[in-house]
mmCIF file of C-alpha atoms in Angstrom:
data_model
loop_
_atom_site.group_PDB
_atom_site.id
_atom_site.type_symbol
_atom_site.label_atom_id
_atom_site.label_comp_id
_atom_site.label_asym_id
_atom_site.label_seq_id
_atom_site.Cartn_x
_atom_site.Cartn_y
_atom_site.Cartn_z
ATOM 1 C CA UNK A 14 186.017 17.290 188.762
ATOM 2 C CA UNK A 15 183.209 18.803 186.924
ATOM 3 C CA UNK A 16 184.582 20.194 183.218
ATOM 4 C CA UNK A 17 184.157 23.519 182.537
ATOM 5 C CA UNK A 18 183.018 24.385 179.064
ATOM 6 C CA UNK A 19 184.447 27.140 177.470
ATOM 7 C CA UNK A 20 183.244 26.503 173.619
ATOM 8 C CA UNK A 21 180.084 28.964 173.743
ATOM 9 C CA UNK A 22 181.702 30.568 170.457
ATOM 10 C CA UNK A 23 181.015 27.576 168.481
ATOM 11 C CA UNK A 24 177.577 26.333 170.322
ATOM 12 C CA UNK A 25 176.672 27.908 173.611
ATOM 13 C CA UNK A 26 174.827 26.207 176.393
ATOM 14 C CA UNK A 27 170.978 26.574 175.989
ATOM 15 C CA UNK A 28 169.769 29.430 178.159
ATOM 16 C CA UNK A 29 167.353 28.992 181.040
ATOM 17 C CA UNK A 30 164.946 30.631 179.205
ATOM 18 C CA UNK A 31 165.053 28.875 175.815
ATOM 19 C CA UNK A 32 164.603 25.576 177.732
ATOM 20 C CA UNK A 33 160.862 27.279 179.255
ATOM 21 C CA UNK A 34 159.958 28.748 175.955
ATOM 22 C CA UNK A 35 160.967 25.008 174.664
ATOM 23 C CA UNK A 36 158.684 23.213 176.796
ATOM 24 C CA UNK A 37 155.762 25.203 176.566
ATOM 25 C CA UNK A 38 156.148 25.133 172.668
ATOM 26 C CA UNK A 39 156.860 21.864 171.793
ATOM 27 C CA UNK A 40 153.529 21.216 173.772
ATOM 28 C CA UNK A 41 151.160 23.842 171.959
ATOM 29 C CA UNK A 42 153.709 24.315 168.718
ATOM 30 C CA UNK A 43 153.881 20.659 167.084
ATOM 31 C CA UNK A 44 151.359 21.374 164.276
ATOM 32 C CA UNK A 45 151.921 22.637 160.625
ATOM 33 C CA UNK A 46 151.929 26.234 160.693
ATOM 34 C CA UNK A 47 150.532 26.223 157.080
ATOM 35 C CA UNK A 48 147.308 24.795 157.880
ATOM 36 C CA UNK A 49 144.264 26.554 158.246
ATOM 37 C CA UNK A 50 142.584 23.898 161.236
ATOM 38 C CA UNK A 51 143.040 25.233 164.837
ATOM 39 C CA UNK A 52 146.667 23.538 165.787
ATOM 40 C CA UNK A 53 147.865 24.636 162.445
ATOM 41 C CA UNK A 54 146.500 28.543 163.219
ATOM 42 C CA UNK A 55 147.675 28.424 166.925
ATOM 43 C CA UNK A 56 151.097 27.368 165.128
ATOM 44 C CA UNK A 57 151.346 30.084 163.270
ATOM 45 C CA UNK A 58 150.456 32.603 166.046
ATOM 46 C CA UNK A 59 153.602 31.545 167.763
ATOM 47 C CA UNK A 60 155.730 31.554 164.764
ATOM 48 C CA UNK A 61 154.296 35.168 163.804
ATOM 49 C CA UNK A 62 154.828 36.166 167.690
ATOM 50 C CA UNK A 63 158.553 34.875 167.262
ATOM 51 C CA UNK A 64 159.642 36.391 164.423
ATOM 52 C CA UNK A 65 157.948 39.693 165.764
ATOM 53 C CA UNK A 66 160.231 39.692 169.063
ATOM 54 C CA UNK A 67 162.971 38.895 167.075
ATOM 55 C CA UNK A 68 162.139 42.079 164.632
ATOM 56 C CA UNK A 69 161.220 44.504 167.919
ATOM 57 C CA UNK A 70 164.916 43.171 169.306
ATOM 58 C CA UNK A 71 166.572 44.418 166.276
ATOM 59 C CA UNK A 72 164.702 47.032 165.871
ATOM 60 C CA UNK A 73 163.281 45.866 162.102
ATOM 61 C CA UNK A 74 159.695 45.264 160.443
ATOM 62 C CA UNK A 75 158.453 41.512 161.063
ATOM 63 C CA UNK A 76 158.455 41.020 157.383
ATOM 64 C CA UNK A 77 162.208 41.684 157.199
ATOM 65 C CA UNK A 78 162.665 38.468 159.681
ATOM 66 C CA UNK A 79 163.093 35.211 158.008
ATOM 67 C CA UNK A 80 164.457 31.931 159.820
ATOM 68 C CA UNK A 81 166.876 29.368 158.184
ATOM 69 C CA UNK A 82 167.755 25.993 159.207
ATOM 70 C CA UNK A 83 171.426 27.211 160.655
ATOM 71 C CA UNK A 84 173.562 30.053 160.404
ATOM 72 C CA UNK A 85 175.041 28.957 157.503
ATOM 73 C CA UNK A 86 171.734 28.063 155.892
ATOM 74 C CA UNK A 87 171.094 32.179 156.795
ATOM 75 C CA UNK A 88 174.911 32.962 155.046
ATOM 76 C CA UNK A 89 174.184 31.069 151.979
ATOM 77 C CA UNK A 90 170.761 32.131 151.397
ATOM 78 C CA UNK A 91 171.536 35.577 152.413
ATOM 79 C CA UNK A 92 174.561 36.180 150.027
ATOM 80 C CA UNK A 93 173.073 34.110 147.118
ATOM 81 C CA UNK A 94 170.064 35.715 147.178
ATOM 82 C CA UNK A 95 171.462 39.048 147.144
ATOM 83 C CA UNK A 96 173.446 37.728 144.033
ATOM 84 C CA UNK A 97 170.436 36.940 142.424
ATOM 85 C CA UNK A 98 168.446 39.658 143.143
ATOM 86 C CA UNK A 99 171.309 42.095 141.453
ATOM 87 C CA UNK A 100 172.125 40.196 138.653
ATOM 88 C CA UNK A 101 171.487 43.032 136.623
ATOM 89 C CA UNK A 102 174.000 45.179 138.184
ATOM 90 C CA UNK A 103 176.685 42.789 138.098
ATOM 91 C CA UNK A 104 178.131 39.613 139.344
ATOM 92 C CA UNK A 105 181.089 40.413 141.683
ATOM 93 C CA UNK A 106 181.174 39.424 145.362
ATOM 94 C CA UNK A 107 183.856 40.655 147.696
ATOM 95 C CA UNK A 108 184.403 39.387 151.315
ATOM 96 C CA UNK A 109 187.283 39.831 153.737
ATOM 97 C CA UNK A 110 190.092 37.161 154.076
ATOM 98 C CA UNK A 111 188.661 36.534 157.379
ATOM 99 C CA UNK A 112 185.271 35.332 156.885
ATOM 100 C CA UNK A 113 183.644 32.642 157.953
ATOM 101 C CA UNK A 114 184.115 29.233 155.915
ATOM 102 C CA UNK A 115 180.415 29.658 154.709
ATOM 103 C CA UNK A 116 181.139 32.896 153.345
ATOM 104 C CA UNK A 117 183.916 31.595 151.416
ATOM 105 C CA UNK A 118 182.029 27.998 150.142
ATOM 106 C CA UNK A 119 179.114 30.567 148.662
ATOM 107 C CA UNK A 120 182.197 32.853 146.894
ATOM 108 C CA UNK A 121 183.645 29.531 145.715
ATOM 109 C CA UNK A 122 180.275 28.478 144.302
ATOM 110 C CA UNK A 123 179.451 31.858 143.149
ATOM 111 C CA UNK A 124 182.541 31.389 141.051
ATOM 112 C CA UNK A 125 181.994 28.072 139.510
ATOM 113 C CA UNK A 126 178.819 29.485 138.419
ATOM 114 C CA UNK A 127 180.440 32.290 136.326
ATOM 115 C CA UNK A 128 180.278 35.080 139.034
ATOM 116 C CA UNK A 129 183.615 37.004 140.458
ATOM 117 C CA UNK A 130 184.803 36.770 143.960
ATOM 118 C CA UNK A 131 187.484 38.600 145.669
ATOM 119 C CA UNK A 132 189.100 38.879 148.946
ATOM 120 C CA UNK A 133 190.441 42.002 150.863
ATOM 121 C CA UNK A 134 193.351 42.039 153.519
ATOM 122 C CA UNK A 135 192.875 42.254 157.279
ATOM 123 C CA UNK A 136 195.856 43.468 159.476
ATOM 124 C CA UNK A 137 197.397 42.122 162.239
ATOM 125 C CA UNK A 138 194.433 42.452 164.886
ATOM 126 C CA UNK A 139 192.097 40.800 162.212
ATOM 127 C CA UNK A 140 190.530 44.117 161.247
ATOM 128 C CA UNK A 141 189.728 45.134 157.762
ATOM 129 C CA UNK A 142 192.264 47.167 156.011
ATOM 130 C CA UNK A 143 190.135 49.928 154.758
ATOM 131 C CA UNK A 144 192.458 51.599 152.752
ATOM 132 C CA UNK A 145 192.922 48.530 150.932
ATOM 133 C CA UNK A 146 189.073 47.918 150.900
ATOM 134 C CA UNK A 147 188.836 51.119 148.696
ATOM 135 C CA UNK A 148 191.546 49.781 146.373
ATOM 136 C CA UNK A 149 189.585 46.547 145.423
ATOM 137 C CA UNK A 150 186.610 48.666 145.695
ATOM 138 C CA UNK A 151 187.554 50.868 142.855
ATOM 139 C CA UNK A 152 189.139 48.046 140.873
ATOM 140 C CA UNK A 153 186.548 45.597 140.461
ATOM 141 C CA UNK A 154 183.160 48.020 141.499
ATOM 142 C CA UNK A 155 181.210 44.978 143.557
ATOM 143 C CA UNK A 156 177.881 44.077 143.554
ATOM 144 C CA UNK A 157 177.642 42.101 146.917
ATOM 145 C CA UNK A 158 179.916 42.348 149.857
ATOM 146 C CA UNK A 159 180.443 40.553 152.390
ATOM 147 C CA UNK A 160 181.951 41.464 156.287
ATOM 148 C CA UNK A 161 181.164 39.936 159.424
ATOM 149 C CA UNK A 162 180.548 42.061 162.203
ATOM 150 C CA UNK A 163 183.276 40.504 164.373
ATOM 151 C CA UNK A 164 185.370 37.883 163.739
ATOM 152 C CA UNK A 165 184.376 34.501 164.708
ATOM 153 C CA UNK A 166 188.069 32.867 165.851
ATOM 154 C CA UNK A 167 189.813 36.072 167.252
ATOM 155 C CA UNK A 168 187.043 38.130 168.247
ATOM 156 C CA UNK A 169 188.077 41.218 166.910
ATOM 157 C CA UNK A 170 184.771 43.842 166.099
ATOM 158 C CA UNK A 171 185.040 44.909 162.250
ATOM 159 C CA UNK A 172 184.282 48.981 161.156
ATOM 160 C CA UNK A 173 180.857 47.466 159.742
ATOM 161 C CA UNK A 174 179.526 51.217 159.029
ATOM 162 C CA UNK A 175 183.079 52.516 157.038
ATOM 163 C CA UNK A 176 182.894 48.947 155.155
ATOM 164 C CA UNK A 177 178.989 50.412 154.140
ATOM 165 C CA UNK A 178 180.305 54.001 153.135
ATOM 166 C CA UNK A 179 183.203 52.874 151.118
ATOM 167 C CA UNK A 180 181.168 50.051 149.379
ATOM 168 C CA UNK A 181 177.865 51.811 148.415
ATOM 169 C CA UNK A 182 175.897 51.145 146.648
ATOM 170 C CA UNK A 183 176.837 47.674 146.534
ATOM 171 C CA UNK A 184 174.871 45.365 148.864
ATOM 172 C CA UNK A 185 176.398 44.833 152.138
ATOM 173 C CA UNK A 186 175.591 41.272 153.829
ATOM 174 C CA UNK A 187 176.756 41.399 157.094
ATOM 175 C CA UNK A 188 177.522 37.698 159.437
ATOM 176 C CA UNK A 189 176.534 38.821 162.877
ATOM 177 C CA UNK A 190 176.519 35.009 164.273
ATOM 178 C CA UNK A 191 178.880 35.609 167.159
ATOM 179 C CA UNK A 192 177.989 39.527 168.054
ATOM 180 C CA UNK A 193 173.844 39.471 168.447
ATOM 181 C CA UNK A 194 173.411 39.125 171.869
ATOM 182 C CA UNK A 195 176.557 40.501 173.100
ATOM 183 C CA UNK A 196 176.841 43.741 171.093
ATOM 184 C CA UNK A 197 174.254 46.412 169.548
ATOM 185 C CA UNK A 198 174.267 45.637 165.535
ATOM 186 C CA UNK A 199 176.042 47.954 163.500
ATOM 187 C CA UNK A 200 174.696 49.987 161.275
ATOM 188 C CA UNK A 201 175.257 49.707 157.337
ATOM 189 C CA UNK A 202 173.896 46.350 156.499
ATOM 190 C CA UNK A 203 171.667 45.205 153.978
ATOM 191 C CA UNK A 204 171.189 41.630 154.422
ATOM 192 C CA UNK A 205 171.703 40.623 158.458
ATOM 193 C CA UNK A 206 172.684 36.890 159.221
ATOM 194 C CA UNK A 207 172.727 35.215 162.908
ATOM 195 C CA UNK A 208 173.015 31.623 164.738
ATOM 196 C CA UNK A 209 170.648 30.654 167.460
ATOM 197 C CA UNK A 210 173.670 28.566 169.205
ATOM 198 C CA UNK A 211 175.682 30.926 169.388
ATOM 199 C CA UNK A 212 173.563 33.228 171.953
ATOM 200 C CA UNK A 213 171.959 30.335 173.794
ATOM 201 C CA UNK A 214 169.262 29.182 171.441
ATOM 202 C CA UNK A 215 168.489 25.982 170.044
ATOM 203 C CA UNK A 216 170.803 24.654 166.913
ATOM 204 C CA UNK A 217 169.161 24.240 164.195
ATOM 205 C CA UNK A 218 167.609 27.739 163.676
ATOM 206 C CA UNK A 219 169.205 30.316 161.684
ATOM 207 C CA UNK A 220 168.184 34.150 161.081
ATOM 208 C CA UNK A 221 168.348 36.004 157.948
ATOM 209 C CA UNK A 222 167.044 39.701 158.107
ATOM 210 C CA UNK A 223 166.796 41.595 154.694
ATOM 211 C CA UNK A 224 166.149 45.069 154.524
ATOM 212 C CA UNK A 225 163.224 45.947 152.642
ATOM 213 C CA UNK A 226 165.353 48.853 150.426
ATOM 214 C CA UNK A 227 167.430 45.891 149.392
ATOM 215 C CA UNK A 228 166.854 43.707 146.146
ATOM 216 C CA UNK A 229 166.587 39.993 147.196
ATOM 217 C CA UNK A 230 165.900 37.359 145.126
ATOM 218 C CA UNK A 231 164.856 33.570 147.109
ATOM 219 C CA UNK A 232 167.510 32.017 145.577
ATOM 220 C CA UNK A 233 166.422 28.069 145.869
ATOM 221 C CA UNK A 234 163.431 25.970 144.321
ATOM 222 C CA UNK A 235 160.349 27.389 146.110
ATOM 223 C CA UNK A 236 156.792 27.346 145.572
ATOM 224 C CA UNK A 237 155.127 30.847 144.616
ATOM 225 C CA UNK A 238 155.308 33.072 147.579
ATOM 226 C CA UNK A 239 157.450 31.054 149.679
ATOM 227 C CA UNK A 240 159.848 33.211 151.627
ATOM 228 C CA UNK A 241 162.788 30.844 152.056
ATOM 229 C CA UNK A 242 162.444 26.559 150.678
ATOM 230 C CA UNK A 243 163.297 25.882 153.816
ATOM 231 C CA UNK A 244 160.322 22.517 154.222
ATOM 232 C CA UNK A 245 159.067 22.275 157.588
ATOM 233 C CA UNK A 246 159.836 24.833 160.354
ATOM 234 C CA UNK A 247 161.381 23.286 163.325
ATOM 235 C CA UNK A 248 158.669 25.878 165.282
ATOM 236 C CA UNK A 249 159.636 24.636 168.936
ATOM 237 C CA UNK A 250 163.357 26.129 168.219
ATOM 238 C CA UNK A 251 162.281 29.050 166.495
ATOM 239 C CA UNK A 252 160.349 30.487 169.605
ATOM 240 C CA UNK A 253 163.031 29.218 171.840
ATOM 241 C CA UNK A 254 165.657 30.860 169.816
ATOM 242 C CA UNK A 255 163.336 34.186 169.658
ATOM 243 C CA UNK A 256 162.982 34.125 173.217
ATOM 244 C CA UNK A 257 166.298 33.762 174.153
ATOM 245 C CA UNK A 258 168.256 36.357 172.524
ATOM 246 C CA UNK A 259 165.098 38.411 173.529
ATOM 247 C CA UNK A 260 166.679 37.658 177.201
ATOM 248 C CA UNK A 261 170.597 37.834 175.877
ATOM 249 C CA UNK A 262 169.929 41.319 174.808
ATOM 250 C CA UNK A 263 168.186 42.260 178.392
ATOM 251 C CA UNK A 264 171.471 40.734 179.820
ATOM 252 C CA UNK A 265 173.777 42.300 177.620
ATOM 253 C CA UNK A 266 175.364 44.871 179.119
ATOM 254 C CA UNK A 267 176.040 43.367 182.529
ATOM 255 C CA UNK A 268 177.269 40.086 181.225
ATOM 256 C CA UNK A 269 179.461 42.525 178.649
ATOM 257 C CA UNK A 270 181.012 43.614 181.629
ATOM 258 C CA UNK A 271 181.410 40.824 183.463
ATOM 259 C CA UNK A 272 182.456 38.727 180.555
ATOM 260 C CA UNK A 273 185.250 41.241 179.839
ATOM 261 C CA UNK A 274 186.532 41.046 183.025
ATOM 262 C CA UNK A 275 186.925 37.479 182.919
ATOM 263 C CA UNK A 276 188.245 37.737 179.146
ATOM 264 C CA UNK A 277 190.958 40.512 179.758
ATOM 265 C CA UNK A 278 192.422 37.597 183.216
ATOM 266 C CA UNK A 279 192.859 35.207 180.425
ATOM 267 C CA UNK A 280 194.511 37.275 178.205
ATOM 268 C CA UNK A 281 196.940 38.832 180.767
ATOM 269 C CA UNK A 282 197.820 35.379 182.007
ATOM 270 C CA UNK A 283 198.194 33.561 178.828
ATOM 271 C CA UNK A 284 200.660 36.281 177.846
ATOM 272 C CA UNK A 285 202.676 36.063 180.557
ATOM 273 C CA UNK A 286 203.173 32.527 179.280
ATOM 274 C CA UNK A 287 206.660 32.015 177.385
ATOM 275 C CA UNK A 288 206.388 31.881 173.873
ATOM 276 C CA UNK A 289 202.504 32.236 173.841
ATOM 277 C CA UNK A 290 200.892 35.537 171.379
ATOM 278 C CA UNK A 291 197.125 36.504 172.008
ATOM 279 C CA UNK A 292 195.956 37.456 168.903
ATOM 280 C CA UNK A 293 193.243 39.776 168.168
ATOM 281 C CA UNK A 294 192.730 43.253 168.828
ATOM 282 C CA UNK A 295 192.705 43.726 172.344
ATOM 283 C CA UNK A 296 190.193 46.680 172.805
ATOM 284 C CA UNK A 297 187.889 46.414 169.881
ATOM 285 C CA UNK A 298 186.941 43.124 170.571
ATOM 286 C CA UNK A 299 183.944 40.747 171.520
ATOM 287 C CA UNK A 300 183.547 40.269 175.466
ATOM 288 C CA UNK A 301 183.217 36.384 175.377
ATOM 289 C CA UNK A 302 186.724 35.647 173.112
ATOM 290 C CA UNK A 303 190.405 35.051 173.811
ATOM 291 C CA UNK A 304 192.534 33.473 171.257
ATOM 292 C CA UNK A 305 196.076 32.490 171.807
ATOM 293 C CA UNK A 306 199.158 30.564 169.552
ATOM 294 C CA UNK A 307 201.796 28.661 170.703
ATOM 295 C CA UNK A 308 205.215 28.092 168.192
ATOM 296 C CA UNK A 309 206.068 24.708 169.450
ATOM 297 C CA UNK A 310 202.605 22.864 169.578
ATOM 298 C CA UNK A 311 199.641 21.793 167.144
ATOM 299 C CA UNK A 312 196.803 22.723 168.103
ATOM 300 C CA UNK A 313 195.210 19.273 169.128
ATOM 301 C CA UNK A 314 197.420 18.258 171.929
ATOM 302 C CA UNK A 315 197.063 21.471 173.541
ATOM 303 C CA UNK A 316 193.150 20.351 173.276
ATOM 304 C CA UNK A 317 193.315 17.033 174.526
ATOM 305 C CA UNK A 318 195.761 18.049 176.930
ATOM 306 C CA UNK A 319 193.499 20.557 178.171
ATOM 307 C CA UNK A 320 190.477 18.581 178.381
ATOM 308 C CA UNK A 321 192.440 16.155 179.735
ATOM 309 C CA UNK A 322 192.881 18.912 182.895
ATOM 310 C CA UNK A 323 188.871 19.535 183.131
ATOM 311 C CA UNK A 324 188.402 22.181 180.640
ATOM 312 C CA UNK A 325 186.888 22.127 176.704
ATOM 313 C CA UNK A 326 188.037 24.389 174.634
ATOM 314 C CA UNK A 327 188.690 24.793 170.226
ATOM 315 C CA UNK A 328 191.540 24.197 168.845
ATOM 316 C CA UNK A 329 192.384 25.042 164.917
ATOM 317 C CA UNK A 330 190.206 26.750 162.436
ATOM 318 C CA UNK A 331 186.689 26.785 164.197
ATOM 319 C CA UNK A 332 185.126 26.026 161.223
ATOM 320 C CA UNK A 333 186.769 22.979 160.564
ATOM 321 C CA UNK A 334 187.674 21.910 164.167
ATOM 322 C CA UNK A 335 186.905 18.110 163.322
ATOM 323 C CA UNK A 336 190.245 18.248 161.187
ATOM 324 C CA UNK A 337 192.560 20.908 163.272
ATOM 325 C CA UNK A 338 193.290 22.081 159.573
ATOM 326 C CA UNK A 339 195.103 25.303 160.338
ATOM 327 C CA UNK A 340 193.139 28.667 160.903
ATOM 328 C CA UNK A 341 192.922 30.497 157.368
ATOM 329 C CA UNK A 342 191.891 33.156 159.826
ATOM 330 C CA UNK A 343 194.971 34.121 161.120
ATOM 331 C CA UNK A 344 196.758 32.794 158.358
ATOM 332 C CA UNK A 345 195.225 35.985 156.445
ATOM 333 C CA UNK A 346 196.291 38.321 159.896
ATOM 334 C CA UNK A 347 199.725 37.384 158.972
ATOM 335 C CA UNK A 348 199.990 35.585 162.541
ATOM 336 C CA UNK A 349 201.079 31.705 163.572
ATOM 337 C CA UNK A 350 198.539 29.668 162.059
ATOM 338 C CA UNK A 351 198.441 26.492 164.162
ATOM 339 C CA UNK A 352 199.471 25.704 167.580
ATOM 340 C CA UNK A 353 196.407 27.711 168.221
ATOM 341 C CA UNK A 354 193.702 27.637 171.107
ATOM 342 C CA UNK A 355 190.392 29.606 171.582
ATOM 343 C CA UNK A 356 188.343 29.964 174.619
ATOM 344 C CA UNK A 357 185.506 31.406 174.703
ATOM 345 C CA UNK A 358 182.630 32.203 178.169
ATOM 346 C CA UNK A 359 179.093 31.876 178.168
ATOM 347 C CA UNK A 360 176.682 33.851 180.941
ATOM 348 C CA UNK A 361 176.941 30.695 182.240
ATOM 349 C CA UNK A 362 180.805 30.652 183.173
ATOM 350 C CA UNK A 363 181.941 31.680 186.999
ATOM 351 C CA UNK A 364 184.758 33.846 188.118
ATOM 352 C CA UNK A 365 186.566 30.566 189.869
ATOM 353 C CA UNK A 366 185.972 28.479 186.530
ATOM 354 C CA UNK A 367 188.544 30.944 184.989
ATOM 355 C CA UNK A 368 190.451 31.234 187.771
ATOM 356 C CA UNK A 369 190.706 27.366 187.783
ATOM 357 C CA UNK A 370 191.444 27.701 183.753
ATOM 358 C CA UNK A 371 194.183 30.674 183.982
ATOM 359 C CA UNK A 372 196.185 28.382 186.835
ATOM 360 C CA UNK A 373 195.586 25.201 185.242
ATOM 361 C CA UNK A 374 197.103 26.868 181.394
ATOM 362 C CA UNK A 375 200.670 27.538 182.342
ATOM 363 C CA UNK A 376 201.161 23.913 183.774
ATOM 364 C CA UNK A 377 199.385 22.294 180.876
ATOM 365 C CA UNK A 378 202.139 24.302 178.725
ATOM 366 C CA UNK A 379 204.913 22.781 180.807
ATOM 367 C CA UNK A 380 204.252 19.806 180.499
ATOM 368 C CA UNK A 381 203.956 19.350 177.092
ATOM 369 C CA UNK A 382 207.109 21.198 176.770
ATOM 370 C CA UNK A 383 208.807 18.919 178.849
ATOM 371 C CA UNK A 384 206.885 16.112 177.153
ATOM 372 C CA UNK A 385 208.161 17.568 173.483
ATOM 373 C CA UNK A 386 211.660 18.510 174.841
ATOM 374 C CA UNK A 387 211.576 22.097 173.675
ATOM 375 C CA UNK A 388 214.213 24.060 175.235
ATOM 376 C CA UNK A 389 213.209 27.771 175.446
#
């Protein structure tokens, strides 16, 4: 039996239309956009033509578009830069307890640099606690903040536009990696962050958008007029990465609600499994993610034992799958923090592949029950 992949949160299978726009550019796109002969100049036509569909998408100038090397590349430039481009304002970064592990590496480094990081609480669904938000606020008067627009384990959509209200002036850098392409971007932000994976694009391409009010500062060792040391452009993935969420966005609302319909099976039939929580808020919430826990199981069995049965899913903190270290994600919601499983659907992903998956859960469960002699 064919597996069924159901890991598009962390890398999503390439849509058709990033594998066209792939072809055709890695056959007229290999030259050095830099150059002024007539591959280098037809290289830069497509780069220019990517980042404007990308800016006409999100509805921003083409100067406002820059491209990264990953989505954390895009994160670390994006915060940093912001950082350095307020200096004179102050040095404080803020981020909620639920961000993604690049958010917290650049806090950690901002830190050991002489800069001040904080956190701020989520509740139980994973959604910023705004009241709290204006305590810290008001205490330590930030410079940078950070907030993803929804969360990246749990799916659960953050209040991106009160975050913006209650922060101001302070610069607001939101991670959108798992929303573009499945929801409209929120308003608020200052600096803008994405993941080509994640919406069907090529890895290796990551987007950083900075709004032209905002003070931004290229925060690496560049030559003069270099928007982001990035080296060579990988130009092929850039177009295929513009031109598929290009198409994700056309798509959106009908795989929204198709992908929702799908999403809210799971959850209804993973609750009805003894023992099991699904975590995350269940109505403010991407379409594509369902996360689950599970008291009397690490995570990794429940993986292997699932991919075992024809179906790949995460297991443990998604940014540090390779270890199953538990989830400082919903460690921070105050919910179990291992023993925990995420599934998350691509466009790609049928009504009988969940079907199979919602049949196949509750006797993957038993068994390792039986197999771990828990008595419920």
């Amino acid at each position: 039996m064919t597996s069924v992949y159901l890991d598009a949160a962390s890398t999503a299978p390439l849509h058709p239309v990033a594998k066209q726009a792939l072809d055709v550019a890695m056959a007229d796109g290999w030259a050095d956009p830099t150059k002024l002969h007539g591959q280098g100049r037809r290289a830069q036509q497509l780069l220019d033509a990517a980042r404007g569909g990308v800016a006409e998408v999100l509805d921003v100038g083409d100067d406002e578009v820059r491209f990264t090397h990953s989505g954390t590349a895009a994160v670390h430039s994006g915060l940093i830069g912001a950082l350095e481009g307020n200096r004179r304002q102050g040095n404080v970064l803020i981020h909620s307890e639920v961000e993604h592990s690049s958010v917290l590496h650049a806090a950690a480094w901002h830190e050991q640099r002489g800069g001040r990081a904080f956190g701020f609480p989520v509740d139980r669904s994973g959604r910023v606690r705004l009241d709290r938000l204006r305590d810290v606020v008001a205490e330590v008067a930030p410079t940078v903040v950070a907030a993803q627009s929804a969360n990246h384990e749990v799916g659960t959509v953050q209040p991106v536009a009160e975050i913006a209200d209650i922060c101001d002036p302070a610069v607001l850098v939101v991670d959108a990696a798992q929303s573009l392409g499945h929801m409209p971007i929120p308003s608020g932000w200052s600096v803008l962050t994405g993941s080509a994976r994640k919406w069907g694009g090529p890895a290796g391409v990551g987007l950083l958008v900075v709004d032209k009010n905002t003070r931004w500062r290229n925060p690496w060792p560049h030559d003069p007029g270099q928007p982001l040391a990035t080296g060579a452009v990988n130009l092929p993935a850039i177009v295929a990465a513009a031109a598929s969420l290009r198409a994700m966005i056309a798509e959106r609302d009908a795989n929204d609600r198709r992908l929702r319909r799908l999403t809210d099976l799971i959850r209804r039939r993973a609750a009805e499994i003894g023992w099991v929580e699904v975590v995350g808020d269940p109505h403010e919430r991407l379409p594509h993610i369902v996360t689950f826990s599970y008291p009397f199981e690490d995570g990794e069995p429940m993986l292997l034992a699932l991919d075992k049965a024809g179906f790949e899913v995460s297991a443990g903190s998604s940014c540090t799958a390779a270890t199953i270290r538990p989830s400082h994600v919903l460690e921070a919601m105050g919910v179990l923090s291992h023993g925990n499983i995420r599934v998350s659907l691509h466009r790609g992903v049928t009504d009988d592949d969940v079907e199979r998956f919602t049949r196949a859960l509750p006797a993957v469960m038993k068994q390792l029950r039986d197999e771990g002699g828990v008595v419920e």
